[in-house]
Coordinates of C-alpha atoms and ligand atoms in Angstrom, one line a residue:
Chain A
M289 CA 25.0 -13.9 -19.2
G290 CA 21.4 -13.9 -20.3
S291 CA 19.0 -11.0 -19.9
A292 CA 17.1 -10.8 -16.6
I293 CA 14.6 -8.2 -17.8
R294 CA 13.5 -7.5 -21.3
L295 CA 10.9 -4.9 -22.5
Q296 CA 9.8 -4.6 -26.0
G297 CA 7.6 -1.8 -27.3
L298 CA 6.0 -1.3 -23.9
V299 CA 3.1 1.1 -23.9
R300 CA 0.9 1.9 -20.9
S301 CA -1.7 4.7 -20.7
Y302 CA -3.7 6.2 -17.9
N303 CA -7.0 7.5 -19.0
G304 CA -5.8 7.8 -22.6
T305 CA -2.6 9.5 -21.8
R306 CA 0.5 7.5 -22.5
A307 CA 2.7 7.3 -19.4
V308 CA 5.1 4.8 -21.1
D309 CA 5.2 5.3 -24.9
G310 CA 7.1 2.5 -26.6
V311 CA 10.0 1.5 -24.4
D312 CA 12.6 -1.2 -25.3
L313 CA 14.9 -2.2 -22.5
E314 CA 17.2 -5.0 -21.6
V315 CA 19.0 -5.7 -18.3
L316 CA 21.7 -8.3 -18.2
S317 CA 21.6 -10.9 -15.4
G318 CA 23.6 -9.7 -12.4
S319 CA 23.8 -6.1 -13.6
I320 CA 22.4 -2.9 -12.2
L321 CA 20.3 -0.7 -14.5
G322 CA 19.6 2.9 -13.5
L323 CA 16.3 4.3 -14.9
L324 CA 16.8 8.0 -14.7
G325 CA 14.2 10.6 -15.3
P326 CA 12.3 13.5 -13.8
N327 CA 9.0 13.2 -12.1
G328 CA 6.3 11.9 -14.4
A329 CA 8.8 10.3 -16.8
G330 CA 7.1 6.9 -16.5
K331 CA 9.6 5.2 -14.2
T332 CA 7.0 3.9 -11.7
T333 CA 4.8 2.7 -14.5
I334 CA 7.6 0.6 -15.9
V335 CA 8.4 -0.8 -12.4
R336 CA 4.7 -1.6 -11.8
V337 CA 4.5 -3.5 -15.1
L338 CA 7.6 -5.4 -14.4
S339 CA 6.4 -6.4 -10.9
T340 CA 3.1 -7.7 -12.4
L341 CA 1.0 -5.0 -10.7
I342 CA -0.4 -3.5 -13.9
T343 CA -0.6 -5.0 -17.4
P344 CA 0.9 -3.4 -20.5
D345 CA -1.5 -1.9 -23.2
A346 CA 1.0 -3.0 -25.9
G347 CA 4.4 -4.6 -26.1
T348 CA 5.8 -7.3 -24.0
A349 CA 7.7 -7.5 -20.7
E350 CA 9.7 -10.5 -19.5
V351 CA 11.3 -10.9 -16.2
G352 CA 13.7 -13.9 -15.7
G353 CA 12.4 -15.2 -19.0
F354 CA 8.8 -15.2 -17.9
D355 CA 6.1 -13.0 -19.4
V356 CA 4.7 -10.7 -16.8
V357 CA 1.2 -11.2 -18.0
R358 CA 1.1 -14.9 -18.9
D359 CA 3.5 -16.1 -16.3
A360 CA 2.8 -13.5 -13.6
A361 CA 2.9 -16.1 -10.8
R362 CA 6.4 -17.3 -11.9
V363 CA 7.6 -13.7 -12.1
R364 CA 6.4 -13.1 -8.5
E365 CA 8.5 -16.0 -7.3
I366 CA 11.8 -14.4 -8.4
I367 CA 11.3 -10.7 -7.8
G368 CA 11.5 -8.3 -4.9
L369 CA 9.8 -4.9 -5.1
T370 CA 10.4 -1.7 -3.1
G371 CA 7.8 0.7 -4.3
Q372 CA 8.2 4.4 -4.5
Y373 CA 6.3 4.8 -1.2
A374 CA 7.0 2.6 1.8
S375 CA 4.4 -0.2 1.8
V376 CA 4.8 -1.7 5.2
D377 CA 2.0 -2.2 7.7
E378 CA 1.9 0.7 10.1
K379 CA 0.1 -1.3 12.8
L380 CA 2.6 -4.1 13.0
T381 CA 6.0 -4.0 14.4
G382 CA 9.1 -4.1 12.2
R383 CA 9.7 -7.7 13.1
E384 CA 6.0 -8.7 12.5
N385 CA 6.1 -7.1 9.1
L386 CA 9.1 -9.2 8.1
L387 CA 7.6 -12.3 9.8
L388 CA 4.4 -11.9 7.7
I389 CA 6.3 -11.7 4.4
A390 CA 8.5 -14.7 5.4
R391 CA 5.4 -16.8 6.3
L392 CA 3.8 -15.8 3.0
L393 CA 6.9 -16.9 1.2
G394 CA 6.5 -20.3 2.8
L395 CA 9.2 -20.2 5.5
G396 CA 8.5 -22.2 8.6
R397 CA 8.1 -20.5 12.0
G398 CA 11.8 -20.8 13.0
G399 CA 13.1 -20.0 9.5
A400 CA 10.9 -16.9 9.4
R401 CA 12.1 -15.7 12.7
R402 CA 15.8 -16.2 11.8
R403 CA 15.4 -14.5 8.4
A404 CA 13.5 -11.5 10.1
D405 CA 16.3 -11.1 12.7
E406 CA 19.0 -11.4 10.1
L407 CA 17.4 -8.6 8.0
L408 CA 16.6 -6.4 11.1
G409 CA 20.3 -6.6 12.0
Q410 CA 21.5 -5.9 8.5
F411 CA 19.2 -2.8 8.3
H412 CA 20.0 -1.5 11.8
L413 CA 16.5 -2.0 12.9
L414 CA 17.0 -4.4 15.8
D415 CA 16.5 -1.7 18.4
A416 CA 13.2 -0.8 16.9
A417 CA 12.2 -4.3 15.9
N418 CA 9.4 -4.5 18.5
R419 CA 8.0 -1.1 18.0
P420 CA 5.0 -0.5 15.7
V421 CA 6.0 1.0 12.3
Q422 CA 3.8 4.0 12.9
T423 CA 6.5 5.2 15.3
Y424 CA 9.3 4.9 12.7
S425 CA 11.0 7.8 11.0
G426 CA 10.8 8.0 7.2
G427 CA 14.3 6.6 6.8
M428 CA 13.5 3.6 9.1
R429 CA 10.4 2.9 7.2
R430 CA 12.3 2.9 3.9
R431 CA 14.8 0.5 5.3
L432 CA 12.1 -1.8 6.6
D433 CA 10.4 -1.7 3.2
L434 CA 13.6 -2.6 1.5
A435 CA 14.2 -5.4 4.0
A436 CA 10.7 -6.7 3.3
S437 CA 11.5 -7.0 -0.4
L438 CA 14.7 -9.0 0.3
V439 CA 13.1 -11.6 2.6
G440 CA 12.9 -14.2 -0.2
N441 CA 16.4 -13.4 -1.5
P442 CA 15.0 -12.3 -4.9
A443 CA 17.2 -12.8 -8.0
I444 CA 15.7 -9.6 -9.5
L445 CA 15.0 -6.5 -7.4
F446 CA 13.1 -3.4 -8.3
L447 CA 13.9 -0.3 -6.4
D448 CA 11.6 2.7 -7.2
E449 CA 13.3 5.9 -6.1
P450 CA 14.8 4.1 -3.1
T451 CA 16.6 7.2 -1.7
T452 CA 14.0 9.9 -2.3
G453 CA 13.3 11.5 1.0
L454 CA 16.3 10.0 2.8
D455 CA 18.9 12.0 4.6
P456 CA 22.5 11.9 3.1
R457 CA 23.7 9.3 5.6
A458 CA 20.8 6.9 5.0
R459 CA 21.3 7.5 1.3
R460 CA 24.9 6.4 1.5
D461 CA 23.9 3.3 3.6
L462 CA 21.5 2.4 0.9
W463 CA 24.1 2.8 -1.8
S464 CA 26.5 0.5 0.0
L465 CA 23.7 -2.0 0.3
V466 CA 23.1 -2.0 -3.4
G467 CA 26.8 -2.6 -3.8
E468 CA 26.5 -5.7 -1.6
L469 CA 23.5 -6.9 -3.7
R470 CA 25.6 -6.5 -6.8
E471 CA 28.3 -8.7 -5.2
Q472 CA 25.7 -11.4 -4.5
G473 CA 24.8 -11.3 -8.2
T474 CA 21.3 -9.8 -7.7
T475 CA 19.9 -8.1 -10.8
V476 CA 18.7 -4.6 -9.8
L477 CA 16.6 -2.2 -11.7
L478 CA 16.6 1.1 -9.8
T479 CA 14.9 4.3 -10.7
T480 CA 16.1 7.6 -9.6
Q481 CA 15.8 11.3 -10.1
Y482 CA 19.2 11.8 -8.7
L483 CA 21.8 11.9 -11.4
D484 CA 24.7 11.2 -9.1
E485 CA 22.9 8.2 -7.8
A486 CA 22.6 6.5 -11.2
D487 CA 26.2 7.5 -11.8
A488 CA 27.4 5.9 -8.6
L489 CA 25.3 2.7 -8.7
A490 CA 24.3 1.7 -12.1
D491 CA 26.3 -0.3 -14.7
R492 CA 24.1 1.1 -17.4
I493 CA 21.8 4.1 -17.4
V494 CA 18.7 4.6 -19.3
V495 CA 17.4 8.1 -19.5
L496 CA 13.6 8.4 -19.6
D497 CA 11.6 11.5 -20.5
R498 CA 7.9 11.7 -21.0
G499 CA 7.5 7.9 -21.4
R500 CA 10.3 7.5 -24.0
I501 CA 13.9 6.6 -23.8
I502 CA 16.0 9.5 -24.9
A503 CA 19.5 8.0 -24.2
E504 CA 21.2 5.0 -22.8
G505 CA 24.6 3.7 -22.1
T506 CA 27.2 3.7 -19.4
S507 CA 27.6 6.8 -17.4
A508 CA 30.9 7.5 -19.3
E509 CA 29.2 7.0 -22.7
L510 CA 26.5 9.4 -21.8
K511 CA 29.0 12.0 -20.7
E512 CA 30.8 11.5 -23.9
R513 CA 27.7 12.5 -25.8
V514 CA 27.9 16.0 -24.5
G515 CA 31.5 16.6 -25.3
G516 CA 32.8 14.8 -22.2
R517 CA 33.7 18.0 -20.4
S518 CA 32.1 21.1 -19.2
L519 CA 33.5 24.4 -18.3
F520 CA 32.2 26.0 -15.2
V521 CA 32.6 29.6 -14.0
V522 CA 31.6 30.9 -10.6
V523 CA 31.2 34.7 -10.6
A524 CA 31.4 36.9 -7.5
D525 CA 28.5 39.1 -8.4
T526 CA 25.3 37.3 -9.4
A527 CA 24.0 40.4 -11.1
R528 CA 26.8 40.0 -13.7
L529 CA 25.8 36.4 -14.5
D530 CA 24.1 37.4 -17.8
D531 CA 27.1 39.5 -18.9
A532 CA 29.4 36.6 -18.2
A533 CA 27.2 34.3 -20.2
G534 CA 27.2 36.8 -23.0
A535 CA 31.0 36.9 -23.0
I536 CA 31.5 33.2 -22.9
A537 CA 28.9 32.2 -25.6
P538 CA 30.7 33.4 -28.7
I539 CA 33.9 31.6 -27.6
V540 CA 32.4 28.1 -26.9
G541 CA 29.7 28.4 -29.5
E542 CA 26.8 27.7 -27.0
H543 CA 24.9 29.6 -24.4
P544 CA 26.0 28.5 -20.9
Q545 CA 23.4 27.4 -18.4
A546 CA 23.1 29.4 -15.2
R547 CA 22.4 28.0 -11.7
D548 CA 22.8 30.2 -8.7
N549 CA 26.1 32.0 -9.3
T550 CA 27.6 29.3 -11.6
L551 CA 27.6 29.0 -15.3
S552 CA 28.3 25.8 -17.1
V553 CA 28.6 24.8 -20.7
A554 CA 29.9 21.7 -22.6
V555 CA 33.2 22.2 -24.3
T556 CA 35.3 20.0 -26.6
S557 CA 38.7 21.3 -25.8
S558 CA 40.5 22.8 -22.9
A559 CA 42.1 25.4 -25.2
V560 CA 39.1 27.7 -24.6
V561 CA 40.0 28.2 -20.9
P562 CA 42.5 31.1 -21.3
T563 CA 40.4 32.8 -23.9
V564 CA 37.3 32.7 -21.6
L565 CA 39.4 34.0 -18.7
R566 CA 40.6 36.9 -20.8
A567 CA 37.2 37.7 -22.1
L568 CA 35.7 37.8 -18.6
D569 CA 38.6 40.0 -17.4
Q570 CA 38.1 42.4 -20.3
A571 CA 34.4 42.7 -19.4
G572 CA 35.3 43.5 -15.8
I573 CA 33.7 40.4 -14.3
E574 CA 35.2 39.1 -11.1
V575 CA 35.6 35.3 -11.2
V576 CA 35.7 33.3 -8.0
E577 CA 36.4 30.0 -9.6
L578 CA 36.8 28.7 -13.2
G579 CA 37.7 25.2 -14.4
L580 CA 36.9 22.1 -16.4
R581 CA 35.1 19.1 -15.0
T582 CA 33.8 15.9 -16.4
A583 CA 30.3 16.6 -17.6
S584 CA 27.8 15.6 -14.9
L585 CA 24.6 13.7 -15.7
D586 CA 22.9 17.0 -15.1
D587 CA 24.7 18.4 -18.2
V588 CA 23.7 15.2 -20.0
F589 CA 20.0 15.6 -19.2
L590 CA 20.1 19.2 -20.2
A591 CA 21.8 18.4 -23.5
L592 CA 19.4 15.6 -24.3
T593 CA 16.1 17.1 -23.3
G594 CA 16.6 20.8 -23.6
H595 CA 15.2 21.2 -20.1
A596 CA 16.8 20.6 -16.7
A597 CA 16.0 17.5 -14.7
E598 CA 13.6 18.9 -12.2
V599 CA 14.6 17.2 -9.0
T600 CA 11.7 17.6 -6.7
S601 CA 12.0 17.2 -3.0
E602 CA 9.3 14.7 -2.6
T603 CA 9.6 12.8 0.6
A604 CA 9.0 9.1 1.1
E605 CA 6.2 9.8 3.6
E606 CA 4.1 11.7 1.1
G607 CA 2.6 8.6 -0.3
A608 CA 1.2 7.6 3.1
Chain B
M229 CA -2.0 -26.5 2.0
K230 CA 0.4 -23.7 1.2
S231 CA -2.3 -21.3 0.3
L232 CA -4.1 -22.2 3.6
D233 CA -0.9 -21.3 5.5
Q234 CA -0.7 -18.0 3.6
T235 CA -4.3 -17.2 4.3
L236 CA -3.8 -18.0 8.0
A237 CA -0.7 -15.7 8.1
L238 CA -2.8 -12.9 6.6
A239 CA -5.6 -13.5 9.1
W240 CA -3.0 -13.5 11.9
R241 CA -1.8 -10.1 10.7
S242 CA -5.4 -8.7 10.7
L243 CA -5.8 -9.8 14.3
V244 CA -2.4 -8.5 15.5
Q245 CA -3.2 -5.1 14.0
V246 CA -6.2 -4.7 16.3
R247 CA -3.8 -4.3 19.3
R248 CA -2.6 -1.0 17.9
N249 CA -5.9 0.3 16.7
P250 CA -7.6 1.6 19.8
W251 CA -10.8 2.6 18.0
E252 CA -11.2 -0.8 16.5
L253 CA -10.3 -2.6 19.8
G254 CA -12.9 -0.4 21.5
D255 CA -15.5 -1.3 18.9
Y256 CA -15.0 -5.0 19.7
S257 CA -15.1 -4.6 23.5
I258 CA -16.1 -1.5 25.3
Q259 CA -18.6 -0.3 22.7
P260 CA -20.9 -3.4 22.6
I261 CA -20.8 -3.6 26.4
L262 CA -21.7 0.1 26.6
F263 CA -24.5 -0.2 24.2
L264 CA -25.9 -3.3 26.0
V265 CA -25.8 -1.6 29.4
L266 CA -27.1 1.7 28.2
F267 CA -30.0 0.2 26.2
L268 CA -30.8 -2.1 29.0
Y269 CA -31.0 0.5 31.8
V270 CA -32.3 3.5 29.8
F271 CA -34.9 1.8 27.6
G272 CA -35.6 -1.3 29.6
G273 CA -38.3 0.1 31.7
A274 CA -40.0 2.0 28.8
V275 CA -39.9 -0.8 26.3
A276 CA -40.4 -3.9 28.4
G277 CA -41.6 -2.7 31.7
S278 CA -38.4 -3.7 33.5
T279 CA -34.7 -4.3 32.8
E280 CA -35.1 -8.0 33.6
A281 CA -37.8 -8.4 31.0
Y282 CA -35.8 -6.3 28.4
L283 CA -32.5 -8.2 28.7
P284 CA -33.5 -11.3 26.7
F285 CA -35.0 -9.0 24.1
V286 CA -32.1 -6.5 23.7
L287 CA -29.1 -8.9 24.1
P288 CA -29.6 -10.6 20.6
G289 CA -30.3 -7.1 19.2
V290 CA -27.0 -5.7 20.4
I291 CA -25.3 -8.9 19.1
A292 CA -26.8 -8.3 15.7
M293 CA -25.9 -4.6 15.7
N294 CA -22.4 -5.2 16.9
M295 CA -21.9 -7.8 14.2
L296 CA -22.8 -5.3 11.5
F297 CA -20.5 -2.6 13.0
V298 CA -17.6 -5.0 13.1
T299 CA -17.9 -5.7 9.4
V300 CA -17.1 -2.1 8.7
Y301 CA -13.5 -2.9 9.6
V302 CA -13.3 -5.4 6.8
G303 CA -13.7 -2.4 4.4
H304 CA -11.6 -0.1 6.5
G305 CA -8.7 -2.5 6.6
L306 CA -8.9 -3.3 3.0
N307 CA -9.0 0.3 2.0
T308 CA -6.0 1.0 4.3
D309 CA -4.1 -1.7 2.5
L310 CA -5.1 -0.3 -0.9
T311 CA -4.2 3.3 -0.2
R312 CA -1.0 2.6 1.7
G313 CA 0.4 0.3 -0.9
V314 CA 0.4 -2.8 1.3
F315 CA -2.0 -4.5 -1.1
D316 CA 0.5 -4.0 -3.9
R317 CA 3.2 -5.6 -1.8
F318 CA 1.0 -8.7 -1.4
R319 CA 0.1 -8.7 -5.1
A320 CA 3.8 -8.8 -6.0
L321 CA 4.3 -11.9 -3.8
P322 CA 3.7 -15.5 -5.0
I323 CA 0.5 -15.9 -3.2
P324 CA -3.0 -16.6 -4.5
R325 CA -4.8 -13.4 -5.5
W326 CA -7.7 -14.2 -3.2
A327 CA -5.6 -14.8 -0.2
P328 CA -5.5 -11.2 1.2
L329 CA -9.3 -11.0 1.1
A330 CA -9.8 -14.5 2.4
G331 CA -7.4 -13.7 5.3
R332 CA -9.3 -10.6 6.2
I333 CA -12.7 -12.2 6.1
L334 CA -11.4 -15.2 8.2
A335 CA -10.0 -12.7 10.8
D336 CA -13.3 -10.9 10.8
L337 CA -15.1 -14.1 11.6
L338 CA -12.8 -14.8 14.5
K339 CA -13.3 -11.2 15.8
Q340 CA -17.1 -11.7 15.4
A341 CA -17.1 -14.9 17.3
L342 CA -15.1 -13.3 20.1
C343 CA -17.6 -10.4 20.2
I344 CA -20.5 -12.7 20.4
A345 CA -18.9 -14.7 23.2
L346 CA -18.1 -11.4 25.1
L347 CA -21.7 -10.1 24.8
L348 CA -23.1 -13.5 25.9
I349 CA -20.8 -13.5 28.9
V350 CA -21.6 -9.9 29.9
G351 CA -25.3 -10.7 29.3
V352 CA -25.1 -13.6 31.7
L353 CA -23.3 -11.5 34.3
L354 CA -26.2 -9.0 34.0
G355 CA -28.7 -11.7 34.7
F356 CA -29.5 -13.2 31.3
R357 CA -30.4 -16.9 31.3
I358 CA -30.0 -19.1 28.3
E359 CA -33.1 -21.2 28.0
T360 CA -32.1 -23.4 25.1
S361 CA -29.6 -26.2 24.4
V362 CA -26.0 -25.8 23.6
W363 CA -26.8 -26.8 20.0
E364 CA -29.3 -23.9 19.7
V365 CA -26.8 -21.5 21.1
L366 CA -24.2 -22.8 18.6
A367 CA -26.8 -22.4 15.8
M368 CA -27.3 -18.8 16.8
V369 CA -23.6 -18.1 16.7
A370 CA -23.3 -19.8 13.3
L371 CA -26.3 -17.8 12.0
V372 CA -24.7 -14.5 13.1
L373 CA -21.4 -15.6 11.5
I374 CA -23.0 -16.6 8.3
F375 CA -24.7 -13.3 8.0
A376 CA -21.5 -11.5 8.9
S377 CA -19.6 -13.1 6.2
A378 CA -22.2 -12.1 3.7
A379 CA -22.5 -8.6 5.0
S380 CA -18.7 -8.2 4.9
W381 CA -18.8 -8.4 1.1
I382 CA -20.8 -5.1 1.2
M383 CA -18.0 -3.6 3.2
V384 CA -15.4 -5.0 0.8
L385 CA -17.2 -3.0 -1.9
V386 CA -17.3 0.1 0.3
G387 CA -13.6 -0.4 1.0
V388 CA -12.8 -0.6 -2.7
L389 CA -14.9 2.4 -3.7
S390 CA -13.8 4.7 -0.9
R391 CA -11.0 7.3 -1.3
D392 CA -9.6 6.7 2.2
P393 CA -10.2 4.6 5.3
E394 CA -12.0 7.5 7.0
H395 CA -14.6 7.5 4.3
V396 CA -15.2 3.8 4.7
Q397 CA -16.0 4.4 8.3
L398 CA -18.2 7.4 7.6
F399 CA -20.1 5.7 4.9
G400 CA -20.3 2.3 6.6
F401 CA -21.6 3.6 9.9
T402 CA -24.0 6.1 8.3
A403 CA -25.6 3.3 6.3
L404 CA -25.7 0.9 9.1
F405 CA -27.4 3.1 11.7
P406 CA -30.8 3.3 10.0
V407 CA -30.7 -0.4 9.0
T408 CA -30.0 -1.3 12.6
F409 CA -32.5 0.9 14.2
V410 CA -35.4 0.5 11.8
S411 CA -35.6 -3.1 13.0
T412 CA -36.7 -5.2 15.8
A413 CA -33.2 -5.3 17.3
F414 CA -34.2 -3.0 20.2
V415 CA -37.9 -2.5 20.2
P416 CA -40.9 -4.7 19.3
L417 CA -42.5 -4.4 15.9
E418 CA -45.9 -3.3 17.3
T419 CA -44.5 -0.1 18.8
M420 CA -43.4 1.3 15.5
P421 CA -45.6 3.3 13.0
A422 CA -47.6 1.2 10.6
V423 CA -45.8 2.6 7.5
L424 CA -42.5 1.5 8.9
Q425 CA -43.6 -2.0 9.8
P426 CA -43.3 -3.7 6.4
F427 CA -39.7 -2.5 6.2
V428 CA -39.0 -3.5 9.7
Q429 CA -40.4 -7.0 9.1
A430 CA -38.3 -7.5 5.9
N431 CA -35.1 -6.1 7.4
P432 CA -32.6 -8.8 7.8
V433 CA -31.5 -7.3 11.1
S434 CA -35.0 -7.9 12.4
L435 CA -34.9 -11.4 11.1
L436 CA -31.5 -12.1 12.6
A437 CA -32.5 -10.6 15.9
D438 CA -35.7 -12.6 16.1
A439 CA -34.0 -15.8 15.1
S440 CA -31.3 -15.2 17.7
R441 CA -33.8 -14.5 20.4
A442 CA -35.7 -17.7 19.7
L443 CA -32.4 -19.7 19.6
L444 CA -31.4 -18.3 23.0
S445 CA -34.7 -18.1 24.8
G446 CA -37.0 -20.5 23.0
G447 CA -39.8 -19.9 20.4
D448 CA -40.1 -20.3 16.7
A449 CA -36.6 -19.8 15.3
L450 CA -37.0 -21.7 12.0
E451 CA -38.8 -19.1 10.0
P452 CA -36.7 -16.0 10.8
A453 CA -33.5 -18.1 10.6
L454 CA -34.4 -19.3 7.1
W455 CA -35.2 -15.8 6.0
T456 CA -31.9 -14.6 7.4
L457 CA -30.1 -17.3 5.4
V458 CA -32.0 -16.2 2.3
W459 CA -30.9 -12.7 2.9
A460 CA -27.3 -13.7 3.5
A461 CA -27.3 -15.8 0.3
A462 CA -28.8 -12.9 -1.7
I463 CA -26.3 -10.4 -0.3
A464 CA -23.3 -12.8 -1.0
V465 CA -24.5 -13.6 -4.5
L466 CA -24.8 -10.0 -5.4
F467 CA -22.0 -8.4 -3.5
A468 CA -19.2 -10.9 -3.7
P469 CA -18.8 -10.8 -7.5
L470 CA -19.5 -7.1 -7.6
S471 CA -16.8 -6.4 -5.0
V472 CA -14.3 -8.6 -6.8
W473 CA -15.1 -6.9 -10.0
A474 CA -14.7 -3.4 -8.5
L475 CA -11.5 -4.4 -6.8
N476 CA -10.0 -5.8 -10.1
R477 CA -11.1 -2.7 -11.9
R478 CA -9.4 -0.4 -9.3
L479 CA -6.2 -2.5 -9.5
A480 CA -6.1 -2.6 -13.3
R481 CA -6.5 1.2 -13.5
G482 CA -3.1 1.7 -11.9
Ligands
LIG212 N1 -2.6 5.9 -11.4 C1 -2.5 6.9 -12.3 N2 -3.5 7.5 -12.8 C2 -3.4 8.4 -13.7 N3 -2.2 8.9 -14.2 C3 -1.1 8.3 -13.7 C4 -1.2 7.3 -12.7 N4 0.1 6.9 -12.4 C5 0.9 7.7 -13.2 N5 0.2 8.5 -13.9 C6 0.8 9.5 -14.9 O1 1.6 8.8 -15.8 C7 2.8 9.6 -16.0 C8 4.0 8.7 -15.5 O2 4.0 8.6 -14.1 P1 5.0 7.7 -13.3 O3 5.2 6.4 -14.0 O4 4.5 7.7 -11.9 O5 6.3 8.6 -13.5 P2 7.6 8.7 -12.5 O6 7.6 7.5 -11.7 O7 8.7 8.7 -13.5 O8 7.5 9.9 -11.8 C9 2.6 10.9 -15.2 O9 2.2 11.8 -16.1 C10 1.6 10.6 -14.2 O10 0.8 11.7 -13.9
LIG213 MG1 7.6 7.4 -9.7

């Protein structure tokens, strides 16, 4: 299998500030790459370079073997793009939006109609097909947007935060769709702020922070890097959280992270569990739940960057 | 051939949009009729002595004014596409870079032609009589369309430079009102103060209105028509490259 996407030393600045600061990246044909990073990490900038919307300041980017600057026209023939914000025409109906794209891609009248109906069905939009998009909900818009990027059956698909702003059900629908695309052999580069999303969908994950890659590998490999497991403790009284952390730290050799009433910390061996339990008991801290779990990507991010991944609740409509 | 189909598809889309844009639709239909009727019955007596005498004067003026107002939607639509990301979607498709703009301007010309036809029909219903040949009427339509396609490049620039579609409308209409009214579109040159007259005479709206009048009712059309064409060429030569440059700059930034 060849590589479908290749970035070498990519740099892109906005007004002198580097949004992407020397990124090397390779995505194998037919695989799914998850580009994971908090807001402002440079994910959208990378997607916009790859989809020929902006040019790199330095470095090279190839999509399907074509250079995004020199062979931009060839690149456009093989890609599909779903941007971070839905980019469908508000004044047209869902069907008209898809018809327009189909006609622009050179499908005839009948072919365009068939393709539009096929996608409307696939994305559960048939009932709303003849309504203007301005009456659509955020989730419906996102689905239409995605459908629009699939009209030409692209070999390589870019999905920029496809589930941001979606409700859990719509999110799961999208996940299963990405699964279907995988089966068809489509190469997908997907960006996300959701750690579980990269975990669930991507064959390989690249973690991006402030324009640089700080880690990459399979989700299992990344988890391995932080010891593979993490100990979590749920305390009954939030006020005692600090005390609990103080009791645990000397045993595991690291200060646990606190979130709500839960502490978590990477551990290398399960042998610490009884010791921790005893220490908490001695300190008189009531424990609701205590156990080991495979480290989440949240833990990975924390371990790699020293700061938590700030998952903001931006909605898909905000770009409108 | 393929790029022609693509341009036509984009033009189709601009036309379909109008259905769901009540303001825009109104500006192509109710508004020009309203202006014509209001000007005719409110100013007719004062300006020309009677509404019958004013109709042949004011009808070409309203056609010229409406043409300019309609061009604002070129900028408005372009800006909407730019700010809503639709333009990016087009740019990631294998279509010529100029196709979205060409589609929009083509659609604009169709809208313009329909507006002219509508105003001529309403004019005739109100008692207007065309005194010239079919060819002269067609020449008048062509002249208005040529000027419109030049003027729409100004609106492309406004569309590129504006923050949002509302600003396009605000800026477009604010700039067009004085240009339209300090002209011979609605009142004869002699009735205006002497200091204004040189501006009025040089104003392309005056020239276009004068030429249109002559092409519909007889008289010397050649001179104002030629000057209108000179204006159109000058505007196009200046604003087409400027607009494309500004657009590319905006797109390259991010
Ligand atoms: N058009 C732009 N103009 C100026 N700065 C920008 C622009 N787009 C992005 N940036 C900046 O570049 C950095 C990376 O942004 P982006 O690629 O959008 O990150 P992400 O998609 O990961 O949230 C951020 O600091 C952002 O503020
Ligand atoms: Mg982004």
